[in-house]
């Protein structure tokens, strides 16, 4: 068949949710955000600011409101084109909460009790083990299934939730026929794992103390200070050896991921030099990489009307897509016609 006569293939849908809690880190940028900008030509991408997930732990309302818009600005500043993709707030599309309720009735207590994130979060917030924290993965399943999502970019920490989402979809389809697309995980081919600056055996995380991560919005002085204090080792040789030299290896990974060259070339370049030099060069790299993003972020965040316009328009389109699935589900389970 020639190119002309072949039916156009439907583009695959990618759904990604990021919580508006805390600022995003350099790790989020290298591991996820900047890859999204590369996906937008080949996929329909939906970027959801999951504010409903965020309130499963107590949030300061003014901070939460501000961070939702900031996150939208960060998506755009990372190169995601709001004309081609959807960037919106979860709470603006009521279908998420509505489908979550229905899916709650297709999810077992036993399944939710086994979620390691629930166990960890309820240990960390022992004074507020609320039902939302428990059913968090069901809302996440609703997010994904509403859009007939094909692919979900997830880190290891969300794999178990995605597995549960698939189980729920398969279970529901088993009863009512093919209602949901069963999503797959999408693990980006490139993207080094960026580790904590203070404990380089752990992933860099925005929920850890400030000095352990670089925020995407950190200024040059902060970046220099944090990298200067990054934990290394006492062996004074610059080699990539994550097992024995996790701190030094992390700095090399960061530099390489930001375009400073292959790790082996960096090792050669740094031969005979000290950790001070490595840290200062790593800081140069990070500052240079974040500068354009930060400039664009500042421009966007100063234009609240534009950002509001983006999230409103996206929410309207998302709502249209989501409601198609929701109506189908409501009909299948037997809700009266409207
Ligand atoms: N639970 C995810 C996290 O904390 C965020 C999230 C919510 C999500 N809904 C999603 C991620 C849907 C992917 C798809 O990282």
Short mmCIF file of C-alpha atoms and ligand atoms in Angstrom, two decimals:
data_model
loop_
_atom_site.label_atom_id
_atom_site.label_comp_id
_atom_site.label_asym_id
_atom_site.label_seq_id
_atom_site.Cartn_x
_atom_site.Cartn_y
_atom_site.Cartn_z
CA UNK A 1 0.00 0.00 0.00
CA UNK A 2 1.34 3.44 -0.81
CA UNK A 3 1.74 6.16 1.77
CA UNK A 4 -1.22 7.95 0.22
CA UNK A 5 -3.77 5.20 0.59
CA UNK A 6 -2.82 3.93 4.01
CA UNK A 7 -5.26 5.02 6.68
CA UNK A 8 -3.61 7.59 8.94
CA UNK A 9 -2.53 5.89 12.12
CA UNK A 10 -4.10 7.27 15.23
CA UNK A 11 -1.44 8.96 17.32
CA UNK A 12 -0.86 7.38 20.67
CA UNK A 13 -1.87 9.21 23.82
CA UNK A 14 0.59 9.83 26.63
CA UNK A 15 -0.73 10.90 30.00
CA UNK A 16 1.48 12.29 32.69
CA UNK A 17 0.61 13.69 36.09
CA UNK A 18 2.86 15.78 38.30
CA UNK A 19 1.94 16.88 41.80
CA UNK A 20 2.09 20.61 42.50
CA UNK A 21 3.81 19.98 45.82
CA UNK A 22 7.27 21.43 46.25
CA UNK A 23 9.37 22.64 43.35
CA UNK A 24 10.55 20.32 40.64
CA UNK A 25 14.15 19.23 40.75
CA UNK A 26 16.99 18.88 38.31
CA UNK A 27 16.27 15.14 38.52
CA UNK A 28 12.68 15.65 37.32
CA UNK A 29 14.00 17.80 34.49
CA UNK A 30 16.66 15.36 33.27
CA UNK A 31 14.61 12.22 33.92
CA UNK A 32 11.21 13.38 32.71
CA UNK A 33 10.38 16.96 31.77
CA UNK A 34 12.82 17.59 28.98
CA UNK A 35 12.00 14.24 27.40
CA UNK A 36 8.37 15.30 27.11
CA UNK A 37 9.33 18.13 24.80
CA UNK A 38 10.74 15.48 22.46
CA UNK A 39 7.58 13.37 22.55
CA UNK A 40 5.14 16.03 21.48
CA UNK A 41 5.70 15.57 17.75
CA UNK A 42 4.89 11.88 17.82
CA UNK A 43 2.23 11.60 20.51
CA UNK A 44 -0.82 13.37 21.84
CA UNK A 45 0.45 14.44 25.23
CA UNK A 46 -1.67 15.27 28.24
CA UNK A 47 0.06 16.96 31.17
CA UNK A 48 -2.03 17.12 34.28
CA UNK A 49 -1.27 19.12 37.38
CA UNK A 50 -2.68 16.68 39.93
CA UNK A 51 -3.89 19.04 42.63
CA UNK A 52 -6.44 16.53 43.92
CA UNK A 53 -3.66 14.07 44.63
CA UNK A 54 -1.68 16.81 46.36
CA UNK A 55 -4.30 17.34 49.08
CA UNK A 56 -3.92 13.77 50.33
CA UNK A 57 -1.31 15.43 52.52
CA UNK A 58 -2.06 18.80 54.13
CA UNK A 59 -1.24 21.79 51.91
CA UNK A 60 -1.13 25.50 52.50
CA UNK A 61 -3.92 26.79 50.20
CA UNK A 62 -2.12 29.90 48.95
CA UNK A 63 1.03 27.87 48.21
CA UNK A 64 -0.91 25.16 46.43
CA UNK A 65 -2.73 27.68 44.24
CA UNK A 66 0.53 29.39 43.31
CA UNK A 67 2.33 26.13 42.60
CA UNK A 68 -0.36 24.94 40.19
CA UNK A 69 0.25 27.90 37.90
CA UNK A 70 4.01 27.62 38.41
CA UNK A 71 3.93 24.01 37.34
CA UNK A 72 2.01 24.91 34.19
CA UNK A 73 4.65 27.58 33.51
CA UNK A 74 7.46 25.07 34.07
CA UNK A 75 5.93 22.64 31.57
CA UNK A 76 5.79 25.38 28.97
CA UNK A 77 9.25 26.71 29.83
CA UNK A 78 10.64 23.17 29.37
CA UNK A 79 9.57 23.31 25.76
CA UNK A 80 6.11 21.80 25.85
CA UNK A 81 3.92 23.59 23.34
CA UNK A 82 0.55 24.38 24.92
CA UNK A 83 -1.02 24.59 21.48
CA UNK A 84 -0.17 20.97 20.70
CA UNK A 85 -0.59 19.42 24.14
CA UNK A 86 -2.97 19.71 27.05
CA UNK A 87 -1.70 21.33 30.24
CA UNK A 88 -4.41 21.63 32.85
CA UNK A 89 -5.40 21.16 36.49
CA UNK A 90 -7.01 17.90 37.56
CA UNK A 91 -9.60 19.69 39.72
CA UNK A 92 -10.85 21.62 36.69
CA UNK A 93 -12.12 18.45 35.03
CA UNK A 94 -14.70 16.91 37.33
CA UNK A 95 -14.70 13.63 35.39
CA UNK A 96 -11.50 12.63 37.26
CA UNK A 97 -13.25 12.56 40.63
CA UNK A 98 -16.40 11.02 39.16
CA UNK A 99 -14.62 8.14 37.47
CA UNK A 100 -12.48 7.63 40.57
CA UNK A 101 -15.65 6.99 42.57
CA UNK A 102 -16.86 4.36 40.15
CA UNK A 103 -13.44 2.70 40.00
CA UNK A 104 -13.32 2.65 43.81
CA UNK A 105 -16.15 0.16 43.54
CA UNK A 106 -13.96 -2.05 41.35
CA UNK A 107 -10.89 -1.97 43.56
CA UNK A 108 -10.26 -4.15 46.60
CA UNK A 109 -9.12 -2.98 50.02
CA UNK A 110 -6.50 -5.72 49.90
CA UNK A 111 -5.00 -4.32 46.70
CA UNK A 112 -4.77 -0.82 48.12
CA UNK A 113 -3.31 -2.08 51.40
CA UNK A 114 -0.42 -3.60 49.50
CA UNK A 115 0.69 -0.32 47.90
CA UNK A 116 4.16 0.50 49.18
CA UNK A 117 3.63 4.24 48.71
CA UNK A 118 0.56 4.11 50.96
CA UNK A 119 2.56 2.31 53.60
CA UNK A 120 5.39 4.84 53.34
CA UNK A 121 3.13 7.90 53.31
CA UNK A 122 1.00 6.72 56.18
CA UNK A 123 4.15 6.15 58.19
CA UNK A 124 5.36 9.67 57.32
CA UNK A 125 1.99 11.31 58.06
CA UNK A 126 0.80 9.17 60.95
CA UNK A 127 -1.43 12.01 62.19
CA UNK A 128 -3.34 12.17 58.88
CA UNK A 129 -3.88 8.72 57.40
CA UNK A 130 -6.96 9.78 55.47
CA UNK A 131 -9.11 7.77 53.06
CA UNK A 132 -7.82 9.85 50.14
CA UNK A 133 -4.30 8.66 50.83
CA UNK A 134 -5.61 5.12 50.70
CA UNK A 135 -7.56 5.47 47.44
CA UNK A 136 -4.92 7.69 45.81
CA UNK A 137 -4.02 5.01 43.22
CA UNK A 138 -7.67 4.76 42.15
CA UNK A 139 -7.78 8.48 41.33
CA UNK A 140 -4.55 7.97 39.42
CA UNK A 141 -6.16 5.10 37.51
CA UNK A 142 -9.10 7.37 36.67
CA UNK A 143 -6.70 10.08 35.39
CA UNK A 144 -5.12 7.61 33.03
CA UNK A 145 -8.17 5.64 31.89
CA UNK A 146 -10.34 8.68 31.15
CA UNK A 147 -8.19 9.54 28.14
CA UNK A 148 -7.85 6.03 26.70
CA UNK A 149 -4.16 6.49 27.40
CA UNK A 150 -1.68 4.21 25.62
CA UNK A 151 1.46 5.17 27.48
CA UNK A 152 2.26 6.50 30.93
CA UNK A 153 5.80 7.71 31.67
CA UNK A 154 6.55 6.47 35.15
CA UNK A 155 9.47 6.18 37.45
CA UNK A 156 9.96 3.04 39.51
CA UNK A 157 8.10 4.58 42.44
CA UNK A 158 4.86 4.68 40.40
CA UNK A 159 5.13 1.28 38.72
CA UNK A 160 3.00 -0.46 41.30
CA UNK A 161 0.26 2.14 40.87
CA UNK A 162 0.32 1.71 37.11
CA UNK A 163 0.09 -2.06 37.52
CA UNK A 164 -3.00 -1.57 39.68
CA UNK A 165 -4.47 0.77 37.06
CA UNK A 166 -4.04 -1.97 34.46
CA UNK A 167 -5.65 -4.53 36.76
CA UNK A 168 -8.65 -2.26 37.33
CA UNK A 169 -9.02 -1.62 33.59
CA UNK A 170 -8.81 -5.32 32.75
CA UNK A 171 -11.29 -6.15 35.50
CA UNK A 172 -13.77 -3.52 34.31
CA UNK A 173 -13.38 -4.54 30.65
CA UNK A 174 -13.89 -8.15 31.71
CA UNK A 175 -17.34 -7.31 33.05
CA UNK A 176 -18.54 -4.69 30.54
CA UNK A 177 -16.58 -5.23 27.33
CA UNK A 178 -13.78 -3.09 25.94
CA UNK A 179 -14.38 0.23 27.65
CA UNK A 180 -10.82 1.18 28.58
CA UNK A 181 -7.53 1.07 26.74
CA UNK A 182 -5.14 -0.85 29.00
CA UNK A 183 -2.11 1.45 29.35
CA UNK A 184 1.55 0.51 29.20
CA UNK A 185 4.40 2.09 31.13
CA UNK A 186 6.72 4.25 29.10
CA UNK A 187 10.31 4.22 30.17
CA UNK A 188 12.28 6.86 28.27
CA UNK A 189 15.34 5.46 26.48
CA UNK A 190 17.65 8.19 27.62
CA UNK A 191 17.78 9.90 30.97
CA UNK A 192 20.25 9.24 33.70
CA UNK A 193 18.96 8.77 37.20
CA UNK A 194 19.97 11.79 39.25
CA UNK A 195 20.74 11.15 42.90
CA UNK A 196 20.48 13.18 46.10
CA UNK A 197 23.40 15.55 46.71
CA UNK A 198 23.61 14.58 50.36
CA UNK A 199 22.91 10.85 50.07
CA UNK A 200 23.92 9.88 46.55
CA UNK A 201 22.62 6.34 46.98
CA UNK A 202 19.05 7.72 46.93
CA UNK A 203 17.15 9.34 44.10
CA UNK A 204 17.03 13.16 44.13
CA UNK A 205 13.58 14.00 45.46
CA UNK A 206 11.66 17.21 46.00
CA UNK A 207 10.19 15.81 49.20
CA UNK A 208 13.64 15.56 50.83
CA UNK A 209 15.37 18.46 52.63
CA UNK A 210 16.35 21.50 50.55
CA UNK A 211 20.12 20.89 50.47
CA UNK A 212 19.72 17.46 48.89
CA UNK A 213 18.33 18.66 45.56
CA UNK A 214 18.63 21.40 42.99
CA UNK A 215 15.33 23.05 42.25
CA UNK A 216 14.67 24.05 38.66
CA UNK A 217 14.23 27.58 39.95
CA UNK A 218 17.39 27.81 42.07
CA UNK A 219 19.55 30.81 41.24
CA UNK A 220 23.27 30.53 40.38
CA UNK A 221 24.49 31.19 43.94
CA UNK A 222 22.24 28.53 45.41
CA UNK A 223 23.27 26.03 42.76
CA UNK A 224 26.96 26.70 43.48
CA UNK A 225 26.46 26.40 47.22
CA UNK A 226 24.51 23.14 46.98
CA UNK A 227 27.02 21.55 44.63
CA UNK A 228 29.96 22.73 46.70
CA UNK A 229 28.43 20.91 49.68
CA UNK A 230 27.54 17.79 47.71
CA UNK A 231 28.72 14.62 49.41
CA UNK A 232 31.66 12.90 47.62
CA UNK A 233 34.24 10.57 49.16
CA UNK A 234 37.78 10.68 50.50
CA UNK A 235 39.46 8.88 47.66
CA UNK A 236 40.22 11.99 45.59
CA UNK A 237 39.98 10.47 42.14
CA UNK A 238 37.40 11.42 39.57
CA UNK A 239 36.03 8.16 38.20
CA UNK A 240 32.57 6.95 37.30
CA UNK A 241 31.85 4.14 39.74
CA UNK A 242 28.31 4.43 41.13
CA UNK A 243 28.82 1.46 43.44
CA UNK A 244 31.89 2.79 45.28
CA UNK A 245 31.84 6.47 44.38
CA UNK A 246 28.17 7.41 44.19
CA UNK A 247 28.66 11.14 44.86
CA UNK A 248 31.35 11.71 42.24
CA UNK A 249 29.50 9.52 39.75
CA UNK A 250 26.35 11.54 40.29
CA UNK A 251 28.15 14.77 39.46
CA UNK A 252 29.58 13.20 36.31
CA UNK A 253 26.12 11.92 35.33
CA UNK A 254 24.60 15.35 35.80
CA UNK A 255 27.26 16.98 33.64
CA UNK A 256 27.02 14.36 30.94
CA UNK A 257 23.21 14.49 30.90
CA UNK A 258 23.42 18.25 30.44
CA UNK A 259 25.61 17.95 27.37
CA UNK A 260 29.12 18.22 28.80
CA UNK A 261 30.17 15.10 26.89
CA UNK A 262 30.47 11.37 27.41
CA UNK A 263 31.29 10.24 30.93
CA UNK A 264 34.52 8.60 29.80
CA UNK A 265 35.62 11.85 28.14
CA UNK A 266 34.86 13.72 31.35
CA UNK A 267 36.94 11.23 33.34
CA UNK A 268 39.90 11.92 31.07
CA UNK A 269 39.34 15.65 31.22
CA UNK A 270 39.35 15.65 35.01
CA UNK A 271 42.38 13.44 35.45
CA UNK A 272 44.59 14.86 38.17
CA UNK A 273 42.06 17.52 39.13
CA UNK A 274 40.36 17.80 42.50
CA UNK A 275 36.75 17.60 43.65
CA UNK A 276 36.60 21.38 44.02
CA UNK A 277 37.16 21.72 40.30
CA UNK A 278 34.60 19.01 39.50
CA UNK A 279 31.97 20.70 41.64
CA UNK A 280 32.61 24.11 40.19
CA UNK A 281 32.43 22.78 36.63
CA UNK A 282 29.26 20.86 37.47
CA UNK A 283 27.79 24.11 38.79
CA UNK A 284 28.69 25.93 35.53
CA UNK A 285 26.92 23.20 33.60
CA UNK A 286 23.76 23.24 35.70
CA UNK A 287 23.54 27.02 35.73
CA UNK A 288 23.94 27.21 31.95
CA UNK A 289 21.35 24.49 31.39
CA UNK A 290 18.73 26.02 33.67
CA UNK A 291 19.22 29.62 32.66
CA UNK A 292 17.05 29.65 29.50
CA UNK A 293 14.33 27.67 31.24
CA UNK A 294 14.34 30.08 34.17
CA UNK A 295 14.22 33.13 31.92
CA UNK A 296 11.24 31.70 30.09
CA UNK A 297 9.63 30.75 33.40
CA UNK A 298 9.97 34.32 34.71
CA UNK A 299 8.44 35.69 31.53
CA UNK A 300 5.49 33.30 31.76
CA UNK A 301 4.82 33.68 35.47
CA UNK A 302 4.63 37.44 35.02
CA UNK A 303 1.81 36.88 32.55
CA UNK A 304 -0.86 35.25 34.69
CA UNK A 305 -3.60 35.98 32.18
CA UNK A 306 -1.79 33.97 29.52
CA UNK A 307 -1.20 31.01 31.86
CA UNK A 308 -4.78 31.08 33.04
CA UNK A 309 -5.86 31.08 29.39
CA UNK A 310 -3.72 28.01 28.68
CA UNK A 311 -5.03 25.95 31.58
CA UNK A 312 -8.62 27.00 30.94
CA UNK A 313 -8.52 26.12 27.25
CA UNK A 314 -6.78 22.81 27.99
CA UNK A 315 -9.26 21.93 30.72
CA UNK A 316 -12.11 22.48 28.32
CA UNK A 317 -10.59 20.15 25.72
CA UNK A 318 -9.63 17.61 28.37
CA UNK A 319 -13.16 17.73 29.77
CA UNK A 320 -14.60 16.94 26.39
CA UNK A 321 -12.36 13.88 25.96
CA UNK A 322 -12.82 12.73 29.55
CA UNK A 323 -16.59 13.00 29.46
CA UNK A 324 -16.79 10.75 26.43
CA UNK A 325 -15.24 7.95 28.47
CA UNK A 326 -17.14 8.84 31.63
CA UNK A 327 -20.55 8.76 29.88
CA UNK A 328 -19.75 5.37 28.43
CA UNK A 329 -18.77 4.04 31.85
CA UNK A 330 -21.87 5.49 33.52
CA UNK A 331 -24.06 3.84 30.93
CA UNK A 332 -22.27 0.51 31.29
CA UNK A 333 -22.71 0.38 35.07
CA UNK A 334 -26.39 1.23 34.73
CA UNK A 335 -26.83 4.89 35.63
CA UNK A 336 -30.06 6.34 34.16
CA UNK A 337 -29.86 8.22 30.88
CA UNK A 338 -29.72 11.98 31.16
N1 LIG B 1 1.13 9.59 41.54
C1 LIG B 1 2.00 10.30 40.65
C2 LIG B 1 3.24 10.76 41.41
O1 LIG B 1 3.18 11.05 42.58
C3 LIG B 1 1.32 11.49 40.05
C4 LIG B 1 0.19 11.09 39.18
C5 LIG B 1 -1.13 11.27 39.44
C6 LIG B 1 0.30 10.45 37.92
N2 LIG B 1 -1.87 10.81 38.40
C7 LIG B 1 -1.05 10.28 37.46
C8 LIG B 1 1.37 10.01 37.15
C9 LIG B 1 -1.30 9.68 36.25
C10 LIG B 1 1.10 9.39 35.93
C11 LIG B 1 -0.24 9.23 35.49
O2 LIG B 1 4.29 10.88 40.81
#
